[in-house]
PDB file of C-alpha atoms in Angstrom:
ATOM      1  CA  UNK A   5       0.000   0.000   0.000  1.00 56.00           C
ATOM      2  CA  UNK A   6       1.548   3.639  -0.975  1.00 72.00           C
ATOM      3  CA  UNK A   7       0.852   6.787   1.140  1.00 85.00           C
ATOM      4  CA  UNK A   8       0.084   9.578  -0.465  1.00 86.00           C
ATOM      5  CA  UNK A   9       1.167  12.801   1.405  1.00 91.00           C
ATOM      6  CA  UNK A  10      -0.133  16.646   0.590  1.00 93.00           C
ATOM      7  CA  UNK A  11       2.448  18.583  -1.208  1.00 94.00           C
ATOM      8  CA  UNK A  12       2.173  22.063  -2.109  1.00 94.00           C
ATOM      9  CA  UNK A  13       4.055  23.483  -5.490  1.00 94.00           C
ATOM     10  CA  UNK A  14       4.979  27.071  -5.855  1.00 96.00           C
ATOM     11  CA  UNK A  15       5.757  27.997  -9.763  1.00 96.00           C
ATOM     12  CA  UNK A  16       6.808  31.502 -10.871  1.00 96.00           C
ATOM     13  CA  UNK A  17       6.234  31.806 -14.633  1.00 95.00           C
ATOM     14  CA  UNK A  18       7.242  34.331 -17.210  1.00 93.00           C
ATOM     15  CA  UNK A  19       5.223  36.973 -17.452  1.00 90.00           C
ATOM     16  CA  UNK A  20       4.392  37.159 -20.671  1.00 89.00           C
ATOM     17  CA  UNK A  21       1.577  35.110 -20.811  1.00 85.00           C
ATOM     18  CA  UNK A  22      -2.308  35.858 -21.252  1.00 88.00           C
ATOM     19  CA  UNK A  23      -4.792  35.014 -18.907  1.00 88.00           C
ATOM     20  CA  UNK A  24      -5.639  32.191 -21.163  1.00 92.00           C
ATOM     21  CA  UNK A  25      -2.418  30.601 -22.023  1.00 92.00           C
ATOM     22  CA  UNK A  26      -1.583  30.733 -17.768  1.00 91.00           C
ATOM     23  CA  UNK A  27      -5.141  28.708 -17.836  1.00 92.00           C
ATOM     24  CA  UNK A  28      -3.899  26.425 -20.573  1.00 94.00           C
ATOM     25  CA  UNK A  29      -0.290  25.931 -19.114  1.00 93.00           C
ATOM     26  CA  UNK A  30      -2.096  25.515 -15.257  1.00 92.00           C
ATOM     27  CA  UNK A  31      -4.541  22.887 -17.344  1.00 92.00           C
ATOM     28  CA  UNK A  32      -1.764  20.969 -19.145  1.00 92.00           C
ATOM     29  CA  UNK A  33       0.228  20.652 -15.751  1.00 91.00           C
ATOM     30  CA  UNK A  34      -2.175  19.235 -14.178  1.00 89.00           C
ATOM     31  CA  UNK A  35      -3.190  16.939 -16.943  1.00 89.00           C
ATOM     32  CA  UNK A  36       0.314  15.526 -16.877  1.00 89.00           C
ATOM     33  CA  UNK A  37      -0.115  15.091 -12.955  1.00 88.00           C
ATOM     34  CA  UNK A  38      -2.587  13.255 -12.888  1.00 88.00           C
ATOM     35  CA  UNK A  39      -1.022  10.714 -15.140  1.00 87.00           C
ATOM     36  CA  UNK A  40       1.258   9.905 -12.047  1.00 84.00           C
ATOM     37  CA  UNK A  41      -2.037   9.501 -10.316  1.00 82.00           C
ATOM     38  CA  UNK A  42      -1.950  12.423  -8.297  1.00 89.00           C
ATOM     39  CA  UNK A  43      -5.385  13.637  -6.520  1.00 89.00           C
ATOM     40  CA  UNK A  44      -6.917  16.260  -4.733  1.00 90.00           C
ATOM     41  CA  UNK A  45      -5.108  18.728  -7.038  1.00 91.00           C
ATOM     42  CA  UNK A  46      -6.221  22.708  -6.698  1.00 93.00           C
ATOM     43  CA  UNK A  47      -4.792  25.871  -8.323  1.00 93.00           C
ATOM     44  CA  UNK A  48      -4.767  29.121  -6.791  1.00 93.00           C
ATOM     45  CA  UNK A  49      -2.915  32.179  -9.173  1.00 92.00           C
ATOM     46  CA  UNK A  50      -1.573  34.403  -6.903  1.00 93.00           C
ATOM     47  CA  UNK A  51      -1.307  36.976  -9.850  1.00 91.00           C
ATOM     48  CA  UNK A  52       1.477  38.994 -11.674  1.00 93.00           C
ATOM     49  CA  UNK A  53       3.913  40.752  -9.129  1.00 94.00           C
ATOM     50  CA  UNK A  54       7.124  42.278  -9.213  1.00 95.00           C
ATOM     51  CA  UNK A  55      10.309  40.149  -8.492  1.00 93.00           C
ATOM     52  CA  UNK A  56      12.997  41.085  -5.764  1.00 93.00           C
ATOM     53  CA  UNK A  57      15.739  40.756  -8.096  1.00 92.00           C
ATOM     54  CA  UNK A  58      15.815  40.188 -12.094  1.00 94.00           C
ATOM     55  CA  UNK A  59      15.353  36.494 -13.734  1.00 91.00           C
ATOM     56  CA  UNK A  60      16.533  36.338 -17.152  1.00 89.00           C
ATOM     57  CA  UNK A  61      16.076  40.346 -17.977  1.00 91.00           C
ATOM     58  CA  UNK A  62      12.509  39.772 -16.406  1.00 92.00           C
ATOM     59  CA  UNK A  63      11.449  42.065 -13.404  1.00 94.00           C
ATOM     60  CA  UNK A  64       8.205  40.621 -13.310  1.00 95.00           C
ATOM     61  CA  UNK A  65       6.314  36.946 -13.126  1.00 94.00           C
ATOM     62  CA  UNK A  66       3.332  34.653 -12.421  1.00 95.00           C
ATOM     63  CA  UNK A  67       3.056  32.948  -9.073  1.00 96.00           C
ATOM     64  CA  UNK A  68       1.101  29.987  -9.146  1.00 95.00           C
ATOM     65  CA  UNK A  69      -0.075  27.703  -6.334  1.00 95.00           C
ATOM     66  CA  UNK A  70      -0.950  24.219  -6.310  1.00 94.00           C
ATOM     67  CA  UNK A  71      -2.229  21.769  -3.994  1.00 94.00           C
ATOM     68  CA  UNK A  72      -2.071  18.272  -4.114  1.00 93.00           C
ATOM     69  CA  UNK A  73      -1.574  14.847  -2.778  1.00 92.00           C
ATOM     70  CA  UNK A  74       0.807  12.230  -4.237  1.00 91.00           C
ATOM     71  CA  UNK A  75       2.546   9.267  -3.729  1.00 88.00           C
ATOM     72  CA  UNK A  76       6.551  10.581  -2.775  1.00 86.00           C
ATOM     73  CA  UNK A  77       8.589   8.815  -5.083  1.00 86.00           C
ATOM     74  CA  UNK A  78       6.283  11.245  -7.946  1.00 87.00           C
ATOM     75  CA  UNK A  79       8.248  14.041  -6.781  1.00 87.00           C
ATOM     76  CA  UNK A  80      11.594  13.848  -8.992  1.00 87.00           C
ATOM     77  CA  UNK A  81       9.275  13.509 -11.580  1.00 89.00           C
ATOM     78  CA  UNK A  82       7.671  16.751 -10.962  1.00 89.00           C
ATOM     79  CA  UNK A  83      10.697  18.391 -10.678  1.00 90.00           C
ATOM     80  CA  UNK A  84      12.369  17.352 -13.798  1.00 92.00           C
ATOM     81  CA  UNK A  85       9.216  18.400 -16.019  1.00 92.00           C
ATOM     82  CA  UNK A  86       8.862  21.815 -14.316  1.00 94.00           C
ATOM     83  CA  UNK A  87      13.146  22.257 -14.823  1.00 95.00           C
ATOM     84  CA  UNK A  88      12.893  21.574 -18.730  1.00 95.00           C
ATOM     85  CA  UNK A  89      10.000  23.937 -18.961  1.00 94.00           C
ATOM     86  CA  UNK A  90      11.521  27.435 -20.555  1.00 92.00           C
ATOM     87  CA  UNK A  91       8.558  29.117 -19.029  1.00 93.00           C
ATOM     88  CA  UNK A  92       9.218  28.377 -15.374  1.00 95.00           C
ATOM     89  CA  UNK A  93      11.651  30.881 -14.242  1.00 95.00           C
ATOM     90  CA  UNK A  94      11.721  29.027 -10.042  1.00 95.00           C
ATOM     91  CA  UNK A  95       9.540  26.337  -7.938  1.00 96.00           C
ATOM     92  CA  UNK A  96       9.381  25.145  -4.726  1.00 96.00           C
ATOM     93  CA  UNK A  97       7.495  21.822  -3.803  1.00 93.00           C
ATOM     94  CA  UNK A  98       6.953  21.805   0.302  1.00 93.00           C
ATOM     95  CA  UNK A  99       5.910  19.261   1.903  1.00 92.00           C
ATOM     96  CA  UNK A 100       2.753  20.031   4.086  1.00 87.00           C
ATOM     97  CA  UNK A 101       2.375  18.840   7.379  1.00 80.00           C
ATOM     98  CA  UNK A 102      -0.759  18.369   9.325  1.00 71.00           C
ATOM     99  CA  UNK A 103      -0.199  20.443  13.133  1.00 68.00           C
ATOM    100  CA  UNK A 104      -0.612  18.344  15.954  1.00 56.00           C
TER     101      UNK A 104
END
């Protein structure tokens, strides 16, 4: 029997994309996480905002925010697709843990 655990994923994109291609990439993401048979996945856009310090010439980017549960050996997986991905400037997956 696997475990899943919850996981949260921070992504900061390029900014250059439209409301609908951030809905398309957010879409296609998931998509492709759910082939690892990851569930319970939710999105949250935290918007366009300025960054601290410049990525690539870019001052600005998209933060997106998702939620999810998955089994833990997923995670390298994960990783690797969102490091060949020219439109992901950072991430962060955390590992959320339930207060006692």
């Amino acid at each position: 029997m696997t475990i899943r655990k919850k996981y949260e994923i921070m992504i900061l994109l390029t900014e250059e994309f439209s409301e609908n291609e951030l809905k398309a990439w957010v879409f296609n993401f998931a998509k492709l996480l759910r082939k690892f048979s990851v569930c319970d996945i939710s999105v949250i856009s935290r918007g366009k905002h300025n960054l601290a310090y410049q990525i690539n010439d870019k001052s600005k980017g998209h933060f997106i925010q998702l939620n999810l549960s998955s089994v833990p050996k997923h995670l390298e997986k994960f990783s690797n697709i969102l490091r060949e991905d020219s439109n992901v400037f950072r991430f962060l997956i955390f590992k959320k843990t339930i207060p006692s």
